[in-house]
């Protein structure tokens, strides 16, 4: 069987600036992979390559064995199988919450309105927002908006979910509610790739952690290996810098 | 200075008929111009040079040359070429549509490009095609932002339609010029014409205000 995602020797640059280089990785079915690393390390760009929101210059990305670089492939078809959650939510402000969730199933999957709505209602219950079906996104808190965004992506019944720093734009008290939804999703066996700064989430939920720096995957392993026994010097310094920052922040609070 | 109301009353039926034509020409031209403008806007935003270059050239030509000249070219050049004879009303509508398309194209382009990239990316990430993303996500939001600029363009078009009097399209100015010539008077015909244009544009701007508030 093919891995859900396979990346072979990926290379991406913006002009003369190299953003990603020699990226090789695999994500197996039902695996949760967390990508950590300093800002500017290319982790978000890498995630955005996985559904071709960014076009890499060379290398291969295969989703269930299908190459995204195949010129004959309809990229929108691949994207229906790969859901994405953004840092800034990107809900559609001109549509009610329920329509945000049903628009793609109706227009892209060609579901009936009834089918799409009952799926949306089920998903809203799952993310704990049943009562928000008929409001507009601007009346939601950040945490609620992000949970709607997750429901919107799930409505397409994707096989893979990509999360691009889903809690970075949230007030601290709202981070927990979004992470809880993501944990449930992981438990249900969703294949997930998550770019995040939430180390506790990575420790608790992920099967594998990738540490990226300067456009490369520096180290890769189980959460225990990466957090307790990092072998690479740069991973160690990143994690200790982070620990020091966190303890300082706790001290100040 | 005397003011002869009697000559205004004499010409009133003709000027009111002219006003109906002004309204008709303006409505049709803004409608056709908007459709053409939308197509031109997407052409200009295309990454394909064979689409974007001609569309840029179109916009530059129609914005960079006088409407007066464009009306004459359409009336004496384009329309006889297609119909085999002249037709002032058809020429008026086509010239004004072609001209306003250049301006509305820029309104559409600015409105669409003012949308955050995140909206488009979210639509793409849900498997929408470019067309679906535009139709369901980008345009409905962008059009709200375009209404003030669009209203401006509509008002300008109503006033600019007065230029088609020179090709004898029987609208407001055509009859006002006639009144002026017949009675050798200045103030009555032109003040009265101004009043009618003002009523048209003022009601239009009020109407657009209501629309803007409803959609906001």
Short mmCIF file of C-alpha atoms in Angstrom, two decimals:
data_model
loop_
_atom_site.label_atom_id
_atom_site.label_comp_id
_atom_site.label_asym_id
_atom_site.label_seq_id
_atom_site.Cartn_x
_atom_site.Cartn_y
_atom_site.Cartn_z
CA UNK A 1 0.00 0.00 0.00
CA UNK A 2 1.14 3.54 -0.74
CA UNK A 3 1.90 5.92 2.11
CA UNK A 4 -0.68 8.73 2.38
CA UNK A 5 1.98 11.32 1.63
CA UNK A 6 5.41 10.75 0.18
CA UNK A 7 7.81 13.61 -0.46
CA UNK A 8 10.96 12.98 -2.48
CA UNK A 9 13.82 15.44 -2.71
CA UNK A 10 11.63 18.53 -2.63
CA UNK A 11 13.18 21.87 -3.49
CA UNK A 12 11.53 25.28 -3.33
CA UNK A 13 12.91 28.78 -3.66
CA UNK A 14 11.46 32.27 -3.87
CA UNK A 15 13.68 33.94 -6.45
CA UNK A 16 17.26 33.34 -5.37
CA UNK A 17 16.28 32.56 -1.79
CA UNK A 18 16.16 28.84 -1.05
CA UNK A 19 13.22 28.05 1.23
CA UNK A 20 13.13 24.26 1.13
CA UNK A 21 15.80 21.85 0.08
CA UNK A 22 16.31 18.07 0.06
CA UNK A 23 13.04 17.38 1.83
CA UNK A 24 12.25 13.67 2.06
CA UNK A 25 9.46 12.32 4.23
CA UNK A 26 6.54 9.94 4.40
CA UNK A 27 3.28 10.05 6.26
CA UNK A 28 1.50 6.74 6.75
CA UNK A 29 -2.22 6.19 7.00
CA UNK A 30 -3.64 7.42 10.33
CA UNK A 31 -0.32 8.91 11.35
CA UNK A 32 -0.08 12.27 13.12
CA UNK A 33 3.08 14.14 12.18
CA UNK A 34 4.01 17.39 13.87
CA UNK A 35 6.51 19.80 12.32
CA UNK A 36 8.37 22.12 14.67
CA UNK A 37 11.13 24.61 14.11
CA UNK A 38 12.03 28.30 14.40
CA UNK A 39 10.06 30.82 12.36
CA UNK A 40 11.40 31.19 8.87
CA UNK A 41 12.53 27.57 8.83
CA UNK A 42 10.19 26.78 5.92
CA UNK A 43 7.70 24.60 7.80
CA UNK A 44 4.60 26.51 6.69
CA UNK A 45 5.85 26.68 3.12
CA UNK A 46 6.45 22.95 3.20
CA UNK A 47 2.91 22.31 4.44
CA UNK A 48 1.51 24.57 1.72
CA UNK A 49 3.42 22.57 -0.89
CA UNK A 50 1.50 19.46 0.16
CA UNK A 51 -1.70 20.78 -1.46
CA UNK A 52 0.15 22.89 -4.01
CA UNK A 53 -0.77 26.29 -2.60
CA UNK A 54 2.96 26.75 -3.16
CA UNK A 55 4.57 25.24 -6.23
CA UNK A 56 7.93 23.57 -5.58
CA UNK A 57 10.66 23.89 -8.22
CA UNK A 58 11.70 20.27 -8.16
CA UNK A 59 11.15 16.97 -6.43
CA UNK A 60 8.03 14.88 -6.04
CA UNK A 61 4.99 14.92 -3.81
CA UNK A 62 2.81 11.85 -3.95
CA UNK A 63 -0.60 11.69 -2.30
CA UNK A 64 -1.63 8.02 -2.07
CA UNK A 65 0.84 7.31 -4.84
CA UNK A 66 -0.51 10.06 -7.13
CA UNK A 67 2.17 12.56 -8.11
CA UNK A 68 1.08 16.20 -7.73
CA UNK A 69 3.68 17.14 -10.31
CA UNK A 70 2.00 15.04 -12.99
CA UNK A 71 0.90 17.63 -15.57
CA UNK A 72 -2.23 15.58 -16.35
CA UNK A 73 -3.48 15.69 -12.80
CA UNK A 74 -6.42 17.89 -11.80
CA UNK A 75 -5.06 19.59 -8.71
CA UNK A 76 -8.52 20.50 -7.40
CA UNK A 77 -9.37 16.79 -7.29
CA UNK A 78 -6.37 16.10 -5.05
CA UNK A 79 -7.30 19.06 -2.86
CA UNK A 80 -10.73 17.57 -2.14
CA UNK A 81 -8.89 14.76 -0.33
CA UNK A 82 -6.53 17.08 1.56
CA UNK A 83 -8.19 19.45 4.01
CA UNK A 84 -6.38 22.50 5.32
CA UNK A 85 -6.76 24.69 8.39
CA UNK A 86 -5.09 28.10 8.33
CA UNK A 87 -3.55 30.27 11.01
CA UNK A 88 -5.96 33.11 10.15
CA UNK A 89 -9.02 30.79 9.85
CA UNK A 90 -9.98 32.28 6.46
CA UNK A 91 -13.69 31.73 6.97
CA UNK A 92 -15.88 33.27 4.28
CA UNK A 93 -17.28 36.39 5.98
CA UNK A 94 -20.22 36.84 3.60
CA UNK A 95 -21.72 33.45 4.46
CA UNK A 96 -23.34 32.07 7.59
CA UNK A 97 -21.40 29.42 9.46
CA UNK A 98 -23.56 26.62 8.02
CA UNK A 99 -23.03 27.90 4.45
CA UNK A 100 -19.29 28.16 5.05
CA UNK A 101 -19.38 24.44 5.75
CA UNK A 102 -21.79 23.33 3.01
CA UNK A 103 -20.56 25.42 0.06
CA UNK A 104 -17.72 23.11 -0.99
CA UNK A 105 -19.59 19.80 -0.55
CA UNK A 106 -22.48 21.20 -2.61
CA UNK A 107 -20.42 22.86 -5.34
CA UNK A 108 -17.39 20.57 -5.51
CA UNK A 109 -18.67 17.17 -4.36
CA UNK A 110 -22.11 17.88 -5.91
CA UNK A 111 -23.92 16.72 -2.79
CA UNK A 112 -27.59 17.61 -2.35
CA UNK A 113 -28.27 20.58 -0.07
CA UNK A 114 -29.98 18.28 2.48
CA UNK A 115 -27.05 15.89 2.62
CA UNK A 116 -24.53 18.73 2.98
CA UNK A 117 -26.58 20.41 5.70
CA UNK A 118 -27.04 17.29 7.79
CA UNK A 119 -23.31 16.61 7.52
CA UNK A 120 -22.60 20.23 8.55
CA UNK A 121 -24.92 19.98 11.54
CA UNK A 122 -23.24 16.77 12.62
CA UNK A 123 -19.80 18.40 12.32
CA UNK A 124 -20.88 21.52 14.22
CA UNK A 125 -22.03 19.27 17.06
CA UNK A 126 -18.69 17.51 16.95
CA UNK A 127 -16.76 20.78 17.38
CA UNK A 128 -19.24 21.94 20.02
CA UNK A 129 -20.83 24.79 18.05
CA UNK A 130 -24.32 23.55 17.17
CA UNK A 131 -25.90 26.82 18.26
CA UNK A 132 -23.73 28.87 15.87
CA UNK A 133 -25.04 27.42 12.59
CA UNK A 134 -26.91 30.55 11.56
CA UNK A 135 -24.56 33.32 12.64
CA UNK A 136 -21.99 35.10 10.52
CA UNK A 137 -18.29 34.45 11.20
CA UNK A 138 -17.60 37.98 12.49
CA UNK A 139 -19.60 37.22 15.63
CA UNK A 140 -17.39 34.23 16.53
CA UNK A 141 -14.43 34.29 18.89
CA UNK A 142 -11.08 33.18 17.47
CA UNK A 143 -11.37 29.74 19.01
CA UNK A 144 -14.89 29.28 17.67
CA UNK A 145 -13.86 30.50 14.21
CA UNK A 146 -11.01 28.01 14.09
CA UNK A 147 -13.31 25.17 15.14
CA UNK A 148 -15.72 26.15 12.34
CA UNK A 149 -12.76 26.18 9.94
CA UNK A 150 -11.93 22.63 11.03
CA UNK A 151 -15.56 21.58 10.50
CA UNK A 152 -15.50 23.22 7.07
CA UNK A 153 -12.44 21.24 6.04
CA UNK A 154 -13.86 18.00 7.46
CA UNK A 155 -17.12 18.46 5.53
CA UNK A 156 -15.29 17.42 2.36
CA UNK A 157 -14.47 14.11 4.09
CA UNK A 158 -10.76 14.46 3.37
CA UNK A 159 -8.30 11.63 3.89
CA UNK A 160 -5.58 13.97 5.14
CA UNK A 161 -5.77 17.14 7.23
CA UNK A 162 -3.07 19.82 7.17
CA UNK A 163 -2.90 22.33 10.03
CA UNK A 164 -0.84 25.49 9.52
CA UNK A 165 -0.17 26.92 13.00
CA UNK A 166 -3.86 26.58 13.90
CA UNK A 167 -3.52 28.13 17.36
CA UNK A 168 -0.92 30.85 16.72
CA UNK A 169 -3.48 33.61 16.12
CA UNK A 170 -5.57 32.73 19.18
CA UNK A 171 -5.73 34.27 22.62
CA UNK A 172 -4.14 31.85 25.10
CA UNK A 173 -7.43 30.90 26.75
CA UNK A 174 -8.82 29.67 23.41
CA UNK A 175 -5.93 27.45 22.42
CA UNK A 176 -7.21 24.53 24.48
CA UNK A 177 -10.61 24.23 22.80
CA UNK A 178 -9.03 24.01 19.34
CA UNK A 179 -6.38 21.52 20.43
CA UNK A 180 -9.11 19.38 22.02
CA UNK A 181 -10.91 19.12 18.67
CA UNK A 182 -7.64 18.20 16.98
CA UNK A 183 -6.91 15.53 19.60
CA UNK A 184 -10.31 13.93 19.02
CA UNK A 185 -9.63 13.93 15.31
CA UNK A 186 -6.29 12.22 15.85
CA UNK A 187 -7.90 9.59 18.07
CA UNK A 188 -10.45 8.83 15.36
CA UNK A 189 -7.55 7.94 13.08
CA UNK A 190 -7.34 10.99 10.82
CA UNK A 191 -4.03 11.32 9.01
CA UNK A 192 -2.69 14.71 10.10
CA UNK A 193 0.29 16.96 9.42
CA UNK A 194 0.48 19.80 11.93
CA UNK A 195 2.80 22.79 11.97
CA UNK A 196 2.69 24.14 15.51
CA UNK A 197 4.53 25.73 18.39
CA UNK A 198 2.45 23.77 20.90
CA UNK A 199 5.06 21.35 22.22
CA UNK A 200 2.68 19.71 24.69
CA UNK A 201 0.33 18.88 21.85
CA UNK A 202 3.22 17.43 19.85
CA UNK A 203 4.36 15.35 22.82
CA UNK A 204 0.91 14.04 23.62
CA UNK A 205 -0.72 13.47 20.24
CA UNK A 206 1.89 12.99 17.55
CA UNK A 207 3.36 9.74 16.31
CA UNK A 208 6.34 11.49 14.83
CA UNK A 209 7.99 14.90 15.12
CA UNK A 210 10.03 16.61 12.41
CA UNK A 211 12.38 19.39 13.36
CA UNK A 212 13.01 21.82 10.51
CA UNK A 213 15.57 24.55 10.22
CA UNK A 214 16.81 26.59 7.26
CA UNK A 215 14.58 24.74 4.82
CA UNK A 216 15.72 21.28 5.80
CA UNK A 217 14.45 18.48 7.97
CA UNK A 218 17.24 18.37 10.55
CA UNK A 219 15.91 15.63 12.75
CA UNK A 220 13.00 13.24 12.78
CA UNK A 221 11.74 10.83 15.43
CA UNK A 222 9.13 9.89 17.99
CA UNK A 223 8.16 12.66 20.43
CA UNK A 224 10.31 10.95 23.13
CA UNK A 225 13.34 10.87 20.87
CA UNK A 226 13.00 14.50 19.79
CA UNK A 227 12.04 16.06 23.11
CA UNK A 228 13.96 13.87 25.59
CA UNK A 229 16.99 12.75 23.61
CA UNK A 230 17.56 15.06 20.65
CA UNK A 231 20.73 14.04 18.87
CA UNK A 232 21.29 17.02 16.66
CA UNK A 233 22.96 20.12 18.07
CA UNK A 234 20.48 22.48 16.41
CA UNK A 235 17.47 20.59 17.75
CA UNK A 236 18.93 20.76 21.25
CA UNK A 237 19.55 24.47 21.06
CA UNK A 238 16.07 25.15 19.62
CA UNK A 239 14.37 23.16 22.38
CA UNK A 240 16.46 24.64 25.18
CA UNK A 241 15.95 28.17 23.88
CA UNK A 242 12.27 27.41 23.88
CA UNK A 243 12.34 25.96 27.40
CA UNK A 244 14.14 28.99 28.72
CA UNK A 245 11.63 31.28 27.01
CA UNK A 246 8.69 29.35 28.40
CA UNK A 247 10.00 29.29 31.97
CA UNK A 248 10.71 33.00 31.72
CA UNK A 249 7.15 33.58 30.54
CA UNK A 250 5.75 31.48 33.39
CA UNK A 251 7.90 33.38 35.86
CA UNK A 252 6.57 36.71 34.55
CA UNK A 253 2.98 35.53 34.77
CA UNK B 1 -33.19 89.32 -18.22
CA UNK B 2 -36.41 87.64 -19.13
CA UNK B 3 -36.88 83.89 -18.80
CA UNK B 4 -39.21 82.34 -21.35
CA UNK B 5 -41.06 79.47 -19.72
CA UNK B 6 -43.22 79.13 -22.82
CA UNK B 7 -40.39 77.74 -24.96
CA UNK B 8 -39.56 75.17 -22.29
CA UNK B 9 -43.21 74.11 -22.25
CA UNK B 10 -43.10 73.99 -26.03
CA UNK B 11 -40.11 71.59 -25.96
CA UNK B 12 -41.10 69.70 -22.82
CA UNK B 13 -42.54 66.58 -24.54
CA UNK B 14 -39.46 66.26 -26.75
CA UNK B 15 -37.05 66.77 -23.86
CA UNK B 16 -38.88 64.23 -21.71
CA UNK B 17 -38.68 61.77 -24.60
CA UNK B 18 -35.00 62.64 -24.78
CA UNK B 19 -34.63 61.98 -21.07
CA UNK B 20 -36.15 58.52 -21.51
CA UNK B 21 -33.59 57.84 -24.22
CA UNK B 22 -30.78 59.13 -21.99
CA UNK B 23 -31.92 56.75 -19.25
CA UNK B 24 -32.23 53.87 -21.71
CA UNK B 25 -28.82 54.47 -23.29
CA UNK B 26 -27.18 54.84 -19.87
CA UNK B 27 -28.74 51.69 -18.41
CA UNK B 28 -27.88 49.56 -21.42
CA UNK B 29 -24.36 50.97 -21.62
CA UNK B 30 -23.56 50.42 -17.95
CA UNK B 31 -24.97 46.88 -18.23
CA UNK B 32 -23.04 45.95 -21.37
CA UNK B 33 -19.99 47.87 -20.16
CA UNK B 34 -19.97 45.95 -16.86
CA UNK B 35 -20.15 42.55 -18.52
CA UNK B 36 -17.39 43.49 -20.93
CA UNK B 37 -15.47 45.12 -18.07
CA UNK B 38 -15.61 41.92 -16.01
CA UNK B 39 -14.22 39.91 -18.92
CA UNK B 40 -11.50 42.49 -19.54
CA UNK B 41 -10.60 42.57 -15.84
CA UNK B 42 -10.09 38.80 -15.73
CA UNK B 43 -8.14 39.00 -18.99
CA UNK B 44 -5.87 41.68 -17.60
CA UNK B 45 -5.27 39.71 -14.38
CA UNK B 46 -4.40 36.56 -16.32
CA UNK B 47 -0.85 35.30 -16.11
CA UNK B 48 -1.01 34.55 -19.85
CA UNK B 49 0.56 37.42 -21.77
CA UNK B 50 -1.54 36.87 -24.89
CA UNK B 51 -4.59 37.68 -22.75
CA UNK B 52 -3.27 40.31 -20.38
CA UNK B 53 -1.44 42.47 -22.93
CA UNK B 54 -4.38 43.11 -25.30
CA UNK B 55 -6.64 43.81 -22.31
CA UNK B 56 -4.17 46.34 -20.90
CA UNK B 57 -3.95 47.93 -24.33
CA UNK B 58 -7.75 48.13 -24.50
CA UNK B 59 -7.97 49.87 -21.15
CA UNK B 60 -5.16 52.28 -22.01
CA UNK B 61 -6.73 53.15 -25.35
CA UNK B 62 -10.23 53.84 -24.06
CA UNK B 63 -9.03 55.72 -20.99
CA UNK B 64 -6.38 57.64 -22.88
CA UNK B 65 -8.42 58.99 -25.79
CA UNK B 66 -11.40 61.38 -25.68
CA UNK B 67 -14.86 59.86 -25.55
CA UNK B 68 -15.85 62.44 -28.17
CA UNK B 69 -13.40 60.93 -30.63
CA UNK B 70 -14.51 57.39 -29.75
CA UNK B 71 -18.15 58.28 -30.42
CA UNK B 72 -17.28 59.67 -33.85
CA UNK B 73 -15.21 56.62 -34.74
CA UNK B 74 -17.96 54.22 -33.71
CA UNK B 75 -20.66 56.23 -35.44
CA UNK B 76 -18.91 56.93 -38.74
CA UNK B 77 -16.53 53.96 -38.81
CA UNK B 78 -17.58 50.90 -36.86
CA UNK B 79 -21.38 50.96 -37.21
CA UNK B 80 -21.48 51.53 -41.01
CA UNK B 81 -18.88 48.79 -41.34
CA UNK B 82 -21.13 46.30 -39.52
CA UNK B 83 -24.66 47.49 -40.39
CA UNK B 84 -23.95 49.08 -43.77
CA UNK B 85 -25.65 52.31 -42.58
CA UNK B 86 -25.45 54.68 -39.64
CA UNK B 87 -27.58 54.30 -36.54
CA UNK B 88 -27.03 56.99 -33.90
CA UNK B 89 -28.67 55.14 -31.00
CA UNK B 90 -26.75 51.92 -31.62
CA UNK B 91 -23.54 53.94 -32.03
CA UNK B 92 -24.23 55.79 -28.78
CA UNK B 93 -24.78 52.58 -26.80
CA UNK B 94 -21.74 50.84 -28.28
CA UNK B 95 -19.39 53.79 -27.84
CA UNK B 96 -20.47 54.37 -24.24
CA UNK B 97 -20.32 50.63 -23.43
CA UNK B 98 -16.83 50.24 -24.87
CA UNK B 99 -15.68 53.32 -22.99
CA UNK B 100 -17.21 52.43 -19.63
CA UNK B 101 -15.92 48.83 -19.94
CA UNK B 102 -12.39 50.21 -19.61
CA UNK B 103 -13.27 51.98 -16.37
CA UNK B 104 -15.40 49.20 -14.87
CA UNK B 105 -12.64 46.70 -15.70
CA UNK B 106 -10.31 48.65 -13.44
CA UNK B 107 -13.00 48.81 -10.73
CA UNK B 108 -13.45 45.02 -10.92
CA UNK B 109 -9.70 44.41 -10.90
CA UNK B 110 -9.10 46.67 -7.91
CA UNK B 111 -12.02 45.12 -6.02
CA UNK B 112 -10.90 41.56 -6.69
CA UNK B 113 -7.26 42.26 -5.89
CA UNK B 114 -8.21 43.97 -2.63
CA UNK B 115 -9.41 40.60 -1.30
CA UNK B 116 -6.97 38.83 0.98
CA UNK B 117 -5.07 35.92 -0.55
CA UNK B 118 -6.34 33.77 2.33
CA UNK B 119 -9.88 33.75 0.94
CA UNK B 120 -8.71 32.36 -2.38
CA UNK B 121 -6.44 29.84 -0.69
CA UNK B 122 -9.25 28.63 1.56
CA UNK B 123 -11.46 28.14 -1.49
CA UNK B 124 -8.71 26.28 -3.35
CA UNK B 125 -7.96 24.12 -0.32
CA UNK B 126 -11.59 22.94 -0.37
CA UNK B 127 -11.13 21.72 -3.93
CA UNK B 128 -12.79 24.65 -5.70
CA UNK B 129 -11.69 25.53 -9.21
CA UNK B 130 -10.55 29.09 -9.94
CA UNK B 131 -13.93 29.79 -11.46
CA UNK B 132 -15.87 28.46 -8.46
CA UNK B 133 -13.65 30.40 -6.06
CA UNK B 134 -14.33 33.61 -8.00
CA UNK B 135 -18.06 32.96 -8.33
CA UNK B 136 -18.86 31.91 -4.77
CA UNK B 137 -16.14 33.43 -2.62
CA UNK B 138 -14.31 36.36 -4.18
CA UNK B 139 -16.84 38.20 -6.36
CA UNK B 140 -19.72 38.34 -3.85
CA UNK B 141 -17.38 39.99 -1.34
CA UNK B 142 -15.55 42.16 -3.86
CA UNK B 143 -18.74 43.53 -5.43
CA UNK B 144 -19.79 45.03 -2.09
CA UNK B 145 -16.54 46.95 -1.97
CA UNK B 146 -16.96 48.06 -5.58
CA UNK B 147 -20.38 49.70 -5.20
CA UNK B 148 -19.17 53.25 -4.43
CA UNK B 149 -16.71 53.29 -7.33
CA UNK B 150 -19.30 51.67 -9.53
CA UNK B 151 -21.89 54.30 -8.63
CA UNK B 152 -19.42 57.02 -9.54
CA UNK B 153 -18.85 55.43 -12.92
CA UNK B 154 -22.59 55.19 -13.53
CA UNK B 155 -23.10 58.87 -12.73
CA UNK B 156 -20.22 59.88 -14.99
CA UNK B 157 -21.72 57.77 -17.74
CA UNK B 158 -25.14 59.46 -17.48
CA UNK B 159 -23.48 62.86 -17.86
CA UNK B 160 -21.12 61.72 -20.62
CA UNK B 161 -24.08 60.40 -22.58
CA UNK B 162 -24.80 64.06 -23.41
CA UNK B 163 -21.91 63.86 -25.90
CA UNK B 164 -23.89 61.60 -28.22
CA UNK B 165 -25.98 64.64 -29.24
CA UNK B 166 -23.22 65.30 -31.80
CA UNK B 167 -24.19 62.18 -33.74
CA UNK B 168 -27.87 63.17 -33.57
CA UNK B 169 -29.02 60.58 -31.06
CA UNK B 170 -32.23 62.30 -29.92
CA UNK B 171 -31.54 62.47 -26.19
CA UNK B 172 -31.70 65.41 -23.77
CA UNK B 173 -28.89 67.50 -25.25
CA UNK B 174 -30.01 66.93 -28.81
CA UNK B 175 -33.38 68.54 -28.10
CA UNK B 176 -31.87 71.24 -25.90
CA UNK B 177 -29.52 72.22 -28.71
CA UNK B 178 -32.56 72.24 -30.98
CA UNK B 179 -34.43 74.53 -28.62
CA UNK B 180 -31.45 76.83 -28.38
CA UNK B 181 -31.13 77.02 -32.16
CA UNK B 182 -34.81 77.53 -32.89
CA UNK B 183 -35.32 80.37 -30.41
CA UNK B 184 -31.75 81.73 -30.25
CA UNK B 185 -31.81 81.35 -26.47
CA UNK B 186 -29.04 80.16 -24.11
CA UNK B 187 -30.28 79.99 -20.54
CA UNK B 188 -33.65 78.27 -20.94
CA UNK B 189 -32.48 75.17 -22.85
CA UNK B 190 -29.20 74.63 -21.03
CA UNK B 191 -30.41 75.36 -17.53
CA UNK B 192 -33.38 73.09 -18.09
CA UNK B 193 -31.13 70.33 -19.47
CA UNK B 194 -28.85 70.75 -16.44
CA UNK B 195 -31.84 70.40 -14.14
CA UNK B 196 -32.89 67.12 -15.75
CA UNK B 197 -29.36 65.68 -15.63
CA UNK B 198 -29.13 66.74 -12.03
CA UNK B 199 -32.40 65.03 -11.13
CA UNK B 200 -31.19 61.85 -12.82
CA UNK B 201 -27.75 61.75 -11.19
CA UNK B 202 -29.00 62.84 -7.78
CA UNK B 203 -31.70 60.15 -7.65
CA UNK B 204 -29.10 57.65 -8.84
CA UNK B 205 -26.67 58.54 -6.07
CA UNK B 206 -29.47 58.29 -3.46
CA UNK B 207 -30.45 54.90 -4.88
CA UNK B 208 -26.86 53.69 -4.68
CA UNK B 209 -26.59 54.87 -1.09
CA UNK B 210 -29.59 52.72 -0.19
CA UNK B 211 -28.11 49.76 -2.04
CA UNK B 212 -24.79 50.21 -0.28
CA UNK B 213 -26.42 50.28 3.13
CA UNK B 214 -28.54 47.22 2.35
CA UNK B 215 -25.58 45.15 1.23
CA UNK B 216 -23.16 46.26 3.92
#
